[in-house]
Coordinates of C-alpha atoms in Angstrom, one line a residue:
M98 CA 10.8 30.9 3.2
V99 CA 10.2 31.0 7.0
T100 CA 11.9 28.4 9.1
F101 CA 10.6 27.0 12.4
D102 CA 13.2 24.8 14.2
I103 CA 11.6 22.6 16.8
T104 CA 14.6 23.1 19.1
K105 CA 13.5 26.7 19.5
Y106 CA 10.2 25.4 20.9
G107 CA 11.6 23.3 23.7
A108 CA 12.6 20.1 21.9
N109 CA 15.6 18.2 23.1
A110 CA 16.9 14.7 22.6
N111 CA 16.0 13.5 26.1
A112 CA 12.3 14.2 26.1
D113 CA 9.1 13.8 24.1
I114 CA 9.0 16.4 21.3
S115 CA 5.3 16.2 20.5
E116 CA 4.5 19.5 22.1
A117 CA 7.3 21.3 20.4
V118 CA 6.2 20.0 17.0
G119 CA 2.7 21.1 17.6
K120 CA 3.8 24.6 18.6
A121 CA 6.0 25.0 15.6
F122 CA 3.2 23.8 13.3
K123 CA 0.7 26.2 14.9
E124 CA 2.9 29.2 14.0
A125 CA 3.9 27.9 10.6
C126 CA 0.2 27.4 9.7
Q127 CA -0.5 31.1 10.2
S128 CA 2.3 32.1 7.8
T129 CA 1.2 33.4 4.4
S130 CA 4.7 32.7 3.1
P131 CA 6.0 29.2 2.4
S132 CA 7.3 27.8 5.7
T133 CA 9.5 24.9 6.8
I134 CA 9.3 23.1 10.1
V135 CA 12.7 21.5 10.8
I136 CA 13.3 18.5 13.0
P137 CA 17.1 18.4 13.0
K138 CA 19.4 15.4 12.9
G139 CA 19.5 13.3 16.0
T140 CA 17.2 10.8 17.7
F141 CA 14.0 12.0 19.4
Q142 CA 11.1 10.4 21.2
M143 CA 7.8 11.5 19.9
N144 CA 4.3 10.6 21.2
Q145 CA 1.1 11.0 19.2
V146 CA 1.0 14.1 17.0
K147 CA -1.8 15.4 14.8
L148 CA -1.2 18.4 12.5
E149 CA -4.3 19.7 10.9
G150 CA -5.1 22.6 8.5
P151 CA -6.2 24.4 6.5
C152 CA -3.2 26.7 6.7
K153 CA -2.5 30.1 5.1
G154 CA 0.5 29.0 3.0
P155 CA 2.5 25.9 1.8
I156 CA 4.2 24.0 4.6
E157 CA 7.2 21.6 4.5
L158 CA 7.8 19.2 7.4
Q159 CA 11.6 18.5 7.2
I160 CA 12.4 15.4 9.2
Q161 CA 16.1 15.0 9.3
A162 CA 16.0 13.0 12.6
T163 CA 15.1 9.5 13.6
L164 CA 11.8 9.7 15.5
K165 CA 10.9 6.9 17.8
A166 CA 7.3 6.1 18.7
P167 CA 6.4 4.7 22.2
S168 CA 7.2 1.0 22.1
D169 CA 4.2 0.2 24.4
P170 CA 1.2 -0.4 22.1
N171 CA -1.1 0.8 24.9
Q172 CA 0.4 4.3 25.0
I173 CA -1.4 5.4 21.9
K174 CA -5.0 4.6 22.7
T175 CA -6.7 5.7 19.5
G176 CA -5.8 7.1 16.1
E177 CA -2.4 7.1 14.5
W178 CA 1.1 8.0 15.5
L179 CA 1.6 11.0 13.1
T180 CA -1.5 12.3 11.4
I181 CA -1.5 15.1 8.7
N182 CA -4.9 16.5 7.8
K183 CA -6.5 19.0 5.4
L184 CA -3.4 20.6 3.9
D185 CA -2.7 22.0 0.4
F186 CA 0.8 22.1 -1.0
F187 CA 2.3 20.1 1.9
T188 CA 5.7 18.5 1.7
M189 CA 7.3 15.9 4.0
S190 CA 11.1 15.5 3.4
G191 CA 14.5 15.4 5.0
G192 CA 15.8 11.9 4.8
G193 CA 14.6 11.0 8.3
V194 CA 13.2 7.8 9.8
L195 CA 9.9 7.3 11.6
D196 CA 10.5 4.3 13.8
G197 CA 7.3 2.8 15.0
Q198 CA 9.1 0.3 17.4
G199 CA 6.5 -2.3 16.5
K200 CA 7.9 -5.5 17.9
A201 CA 6.0 -5.4 21.2
A202 CA 2.8 -4.5 19.4
W203 CA 3.2 -7.4 16.9
E204 CA 3.6 -9.8 19.8
C205 CA 0.6 -8.3 21.5
K206 CA -1.5 -8.7 18.4
E207 CA -0.4 -12.3 17.9
S208 CA -1.5 -13.1 21.5
K209 CA -4.8 -11.4 20.7
K210 CA -4.3 -9.0 23.6
C211 CA -4.3 -6.0 21.3
T212 CA -6.9 -5.1 18.7
K213 CA -6.5 -1.7 17.1
L214 CA -2.9 -0.7 16.7
P215 CA -1.7 2.7 15.3
N216 CA -0.3 3.3 11.9
N217 CA 2.9 5.2 11.6
L218 CA 1.6 7.8 9.2
S219 CA -1.9 8.9 8.3
F220 CA -2.6 11.4 5.5
N221 CA -6.1 12.6 5.2
S222 CA -7.5 15.2 2.7
L223 CA -4.1 16.3 1.4
T224 CA -4.0 18.0 -2.0
N225 CA -1.0 18.9 -4.3
S226 CA 1.4 17.3 -1.8
I227 CA 4.6 15.3 -1.9
I228 CA 6.2 12.8 0.6
K229 CA 9.9 12.3 -0.4
D230 CA 13.1 10.9 1.1
I231 CA 11.4 9.5 4.2
T232 CA 11.7 6.0 5.7
T233 CA 9.0 4.4 7.8
L234 CA 10.4 1.6 10.0
D235 CA 8.7 -1.2 12.0
S236 CA 5.2 0.3 12.2
K237 CA 2.8 -1.3 14.7
S238 CA 0.2 -1.6 11.9
F239 CA 0.0 0.0 8.4
H240 CA 3.0 2.1 7.7
V241 CA 0.9 4.7 5.8
N242 CA -2.8 5.2 5.4
V243 CA -3.9 7.5 2.6
N244 CA -7.5 8.7 2.7
Q245 CA -9.4 11.3 0.6
C246 CA -6.2 12.7 -0.9
K247 CA -5.8 14.2 -4.4
N248 CA -2.6 14.8 -6.3
L249 CA -0.3 13.2 -3.8
T250 CA 3.2 11.8 -4.7
F251 CA 5.5 9.5 -2.8
L252 CA 9.0 9.8 -4.1
Q253 CA 12.1 7.9 -2.9
F254 CA 9.9 6.6 0.0
N255 CA 11.1 3.6 1.9
V256 CA 9.2 1.1 4.0
S257 CA 11.0 -1.4 6.2
A258 CA 9.7 -4.2 8.6
P259 CA 10.3 -7.9 9.0
A260 CA 8.5 -10.4 6.7
S261 CA 6.9 -11.8 9.9
S262 CA 5.4 -8.5 11.0
P263 CA 1.5 -8.7 10.9
N264 CA -0.8 -6.3 9.1
T265 CA 2.1 -3.9 8.2
D266 CA 0.9 -2.8 4.8
G267 CA 3.3 -0.3 3.3
I268 CA 0.8 2.2 1.8
H269 CA -2.9 1.6 2.0
I270 CA -4.9 3.9 -0.3
S271 CA -8.6 4.6 -0.4
R272 CA -11.0 7.2 -1.6
S273 CA -8.2 9.1 -3.3
S274 CA -7.3 10.2 -6.8
S275 CA -4.1 11.1 -8.8
V276 CA -1.7 9.4 -6.3
N277 CA 1.8 8.6 -7.6
V278 CA 4.3 6.2 -5.9
T279 CA 7.6 6.1 -7.7
Y280 CA 11.3 5.2 -7.2
S281 CA 10.4 3.7 -3.8
N282 CA 11.2 0.5 -1.9
F283 CA 9.0 -1.7 0.2
A284 CA 10.0 -4.5 2.5
T285 CA 7.3 -5.5 5.0
G286 CA 5.1 -8.3 6.4
D287 CA 1.9 -7.6 4.4
D288 CA 0.9 -5.8 1.2
C289 CA 3.6 -3.5 -0.1
I290 CA 0.8 -1.3 -1.5
S291 CA -2.9 -2.1 -0.9
I292 CA -5.6 -0.4 -3.0
D293 CA -9.1 0.0 -1.5
D294 CA -12.4 1.4 -2.9
E295 CA -12.9 4.8 -4.5
T296 CA -9.3 4.9 -5.7
E297 CA -8.9 6.5 -9.1
Q298 CA -5.8 7.2 -11.3
L299 CA -3.1 5.6 -9.2
Y300 CA 0.3 5.3 -10.8
I301 CA 2.9 3.0 -9.2
T302 CA 6.2 3.0 -11.1
K303 CA 9.8 1.9 -10.5
V304 CA 8.9 0.3 -7.2
T305 CA 10.7 -2.6 -5.6
C306 CA 8.6 -4.9 -3.3
G307 CA 10.0 -7.7 -1.1
P308 CA 9.6 -9.2 1.3
G309 CA 5.8 -8.7 1.4
H310 CA 2.5 -9.8 -0.1
G311 CA 2.8 -7.8 -3.3
I312 CA 0.8 -5.0 -4.8
N313 CA -2.9 -5.6 -4.4
V314 CA -6.1 -4.2 -5.6
G315 CA -8.4 -5.1 -2.7
S316 CA -9.6 -6.9 -0.9
L317 CA -13.0 -5.6 -2.3
G318 CA -16.6 -6.6 -2.0
G319 CA -16.7 -7.1 1.7
N320 CA -18.7 -4.0 2.5
P321 CA -21.9 -2.5 1.0
D322 CA -21.7 0.6 -1.1
E323 CA -18.1 0.4 -2.1
K324 CA -17.2 2.8 -4.8
P325 CA -15.4 1.8 -8.0
V326 CA -11.6 1.4 -8.3
I327 CA -10.8 3.0 -11.7
G328 CA -7.4 3.5 -13.3
V329 CA -4.6 1.7 -11.6
F330 CA -1.2 1.6 -13.4
V331 CA 1.6 -0.7 -12.0
K332 CA 4.5 -0.4 -14.3
N333 CA 8.3 -1.1 -14.3
C334 CA 8.2 -2.7 -10.8
S335 CA 10.2 -5.6 -9.3
F336 CA 9.0 -8.2 -6.8
I337 CA 11.7 -10.2 -4.9
S338 CA 10.7 -13.2 -2.8
T339 CA 7.2 -12.0 -2.2
D340 CA 4.1 -14.1 -1.5
N341 CA 2.3 -12.5 -4.5
G342 CA 3.3 -10.2 -7.3
V343 CA 0.4 -8.2 -8.8
R344 CA -3.0 -9.2 -7.6
I345 CA -6.7 -8.3 -7.6
K346 CA -8.5 -9.9 -4.6
I347 CA -12.2 -10.0 -4.2
W348 CA -14.4 -11.8 -1.6
P349 CA -16.9 -14.4 -2.7
A350 CA -20.6 -13.8 -1.8
S351 CA -19.6 -10.1 -2.1
H352 CA -21.5 -6.9 -2.4
P353 CA -21.6 -5.3 -5.9
G354 CA -18.6 -3.3 -7.1
V355 CA -16.5 -2.3 -10.0
V356 CA -12.8 -2.7 -10.8
F357 CA -12.0 -1.1 -14.2
D358 CA -8.9 -0.1 -16.2
I359 CA -6.2 -1.9 -14.4
H360 CA -2.7 -2.2 -15.9
F361 CA 0.1 -4.6 -14.7
E362 CA 2.9 -4.0 -17.2
D363 CA 6.7 -4.4 -17.5
I364 CA 7.1 -6.4 -14.2
I365 CA 10.0 -8.5 -13.0
V366 CA 9.4 -11.3 -10.5
Q367 CA 12.1 -13.2 -8.7
N368 CA 11.2 -16.2 -6.6
V369 CA 7.6 -15.0 -6.2
S370 CA 5.0 -17.5 -4.9
N371 CA 2.1 -16.3 -7.0
P372 CA 3.3 -13.8 -9.6
V373 CA 0.0 -12.9 -11.3
V374 CA -3.4 -13.3 -9.6
I375 CA -7.0 -12.4 -10.1
D376 CA -8.8 -14.0 -7.2
Q377 CA -12.6 -13.6 -6.9
V378 CA -12.8 -16.3 -4.3
Y379 CA -10.4 -14.6 -1.9
C380 CA -11.0 -16.2 1.5
P381 CA -7.9 -16.3 3.7
S382 CA -9.9 -17.4 6.8
G383 CA -11.6 -20.3 5.0
K384 CA -14.9 -19.2 6.5
C385 CA -16.5 -17.8 3.3
N386 CA -19.4 -19.1 1.3
K387 CA -17.6 -19.8 -2.0
D388 CA -20.8 -21.2 -3.5
L389 CA -22.2 -17.7 -3.8
P390 CA -20.3 -15.8 -6.5
S391 CA -18.7 -12.4 -6.3
Q392 CA -20.7 -9.5 -7.6
V393 CA -17.7 -7.3 -8.3
K394 CA -17.3 -6.7 -12.0
I395 CA -13.7 -6.7 -13.2
S396 CA -13.0 -5.4 -16.7
K397 CA -10.4 -3.8 -18.9
V398 CA -7.3 -5.4 -17.4
S399 CA -3.9 -5.4 -19.1
I400 CA -1.3 -8.0 -17.9
Q401 CA 1.7 -7.4 -20.1
N402 CA 5.4 -8.2 -20.1
I403 CA 5.7 -10.1 -16.8
K404 CA 9.0 -12.0 -16.6
G405 CA 11.0 -13.9 -14.1
T406 CA 10.8 -16.9 -11.7
S407 CA 8.0 -18.3 -9.6
R408 CA 8.5 -20.0 -6.2
T409 CA 5.5 -22.3 -7.0
Q410 CA 4.0 -23.9 -10.1
N411 CA 1.3 -21.3 -10.0
A412 CA 2.7 -18.6 -12.3
V413 CA -0.6 -17.2 -13.5
T414 CA -3.9 -17.6 -11.6
L415 CA -7.0 -16.0 -13.0
L416 CA -10.1 -17.1 -11.0
C417 CA -13.0 -14.9 -12.0
S418 CA -16.6 -14.9 -10.8
K419 CA -19.2 -17.3 -12.3
G420 CA -21.8 -14.6 -11.5
S421 CA -19.9 -11.8 -13.1
P422 CA -17.0 -13.1 -15.3
C423 CA -14.0 -10.9 -16.0
E424 CA -14.2 -9.0 -19.3
G425 CA -11.7 -7.2 -21.5
V426 CA -8.6 -8.9 -20.0
E427 CA -5.5 -8.8 -22.3
V428 CA -2.6 -11.0 -21.5
G429 CA 0.7 -10.6 -23.4
D430 CA 4.3 -11.6 -23.3
I431 CA 4.4 -13.7 -20.1
D432 CA 7.6 -15.5 -19.4
I433 CA 7.7 -17.0 -15.9
S434 CA 9.6 -20.2 -15.1
Y435 CA 9.5 -22.6 -12.2
S436 CA 12.2 -25.2 -11.7
G437 CA 10.7 -27.4 -8.9
K438 CA 10.3 -31.1 -8.9
E439 CA 6.5 -30.9 -9.6
G440 CA 7.1 -29.9 -13.2
P441 CA 7.1 -26.6 -15.1
A442 CA 5.1 -23.5 -14.3
K443 CA 1.4 -23.5 -15.1
S444 CA -1.7 -21.3 -15.2
S445 CA -5.2 -21.7 -13.7
C446 CA -8.3 -20.0 -15.1
E447 CA -12.0 -19.8 -14.4
N448 CA -14.8 -17.7 -15.9
I449 CA -12.4 -15.7 -18.1
K450 CA -11.6 -15.6 -21.8
P451 CA -8.5 -13.3 -22.2
N452 CA -7.3 -11.7 -25.4
F453 CA -3.7 -12.7 -26.1
K454 CA -0.8 -10.8 -27.5
G455 CA 2.8 -12.2 -28.0
K456 CA 4.0 -15.4 -26.3
Q457 CA 2.8 -16.9 -23.0
I458 CA 5.1 -19.1 -20.9
P459 CA 3.4 -21.0 -19.4
A460 CA 0.4 -21.2 -21.7
V461 CA -2.4 -19.1 -20.1
C462 CA -6.0 -20.3 -20.0
S463 CA -5.3 -23.1 -22.5
A464 CA -7.3 -26.3 -22.5
A465 CA -4.4 -28.0 -20.7
A466 CA -4.2 -25.3 -18.1
D467 CA -7.8 -25.0 -16.9
A468 CA -7.6 -26.8 -13.6
P469 CA -8.1 -24.2 -10.9
A470 CA -5.7 -23.8 -8.0
P471 CA -7.6 -21.8 -5.4
A472 CA -5.1 -22.6 -2.7
A473 CA -2.4 -20.7 -4.6
A474 CA -4.4 -17.6 -5.0
A475 CA -5.1 -17.4 -1.3
A476 CA -1.6 -18.1 -0.2
A477 CA -1.3 -14.9 1.8
S478 CA -3.6 -12.2 3.0

């Protein structure tokens, strides 16, 4: 193992370490032996950094420090704060914190003075890699964007931002396969994990989400030529005071698409506004043509062993497309209670005939529970 300490490349606590990180990486990338780039304990300022392979051997980026991004959202004009591209057998570890210092950027976005804001982390074309024992804090936009990766694991990964922070998805995944997220915690202002097109074999286990907008497949159908989402497994996860729990969200009047082999199983919900949602009339802006049905086909979905409490009456909302009804949906062992003055928890169903297993509390898709509640499904983007 060859070690490259960034303090040997000119890094110090009183200056931007971007150049030192780049120099250390350039040397490590040429090593045929496994190498470790060390950012030691302390607090460092870091501007935009892009580390790109391919490299000659495995590389570990060990971040022990707290790294602080520029607070001025205009200082990073394009791209992301820290980008890692085209590496095989890459590891990010160290117990460190990537602080995006997002408050000024969120205010800028709310005032519509800023449009494109940088994500904290961007992983592109990584294979056989692991991100572990890292915290991303107060990103200006998404905390992590994962694109075109294969066999990538997030372990003991932490996301932290206020519930009010806009567009701060925890991990956004697209065009990737065999991604694992496990033993990780998400507290943010948007989706804890969002799953876009061409994602296959995604395993999310033992994750805690809250605050946030839940774990979401979608939104899908908004763009032409979207590739299928196949094989998403969300198991043994907890949602605490989130706007949604597990959700599939599809635009109406959509382009064709496929969502297949989705599993939401062994889920705990505590004070969640919309614990279980399939929404094929997803329209947070209210400016959609809901009269034209979604053309995204949803099939082979398992919703099993979901228990806990809802913040609204809408415990289970399954609103499928009249143009392409959901097929092969199995619902089993639902036990979600609501104690508000409106009455007990209820379900809403359209264009779906689930197969049932075990008990359902509330009754799901029964004759008494067929009145749709589209407002609940679109409670949060």
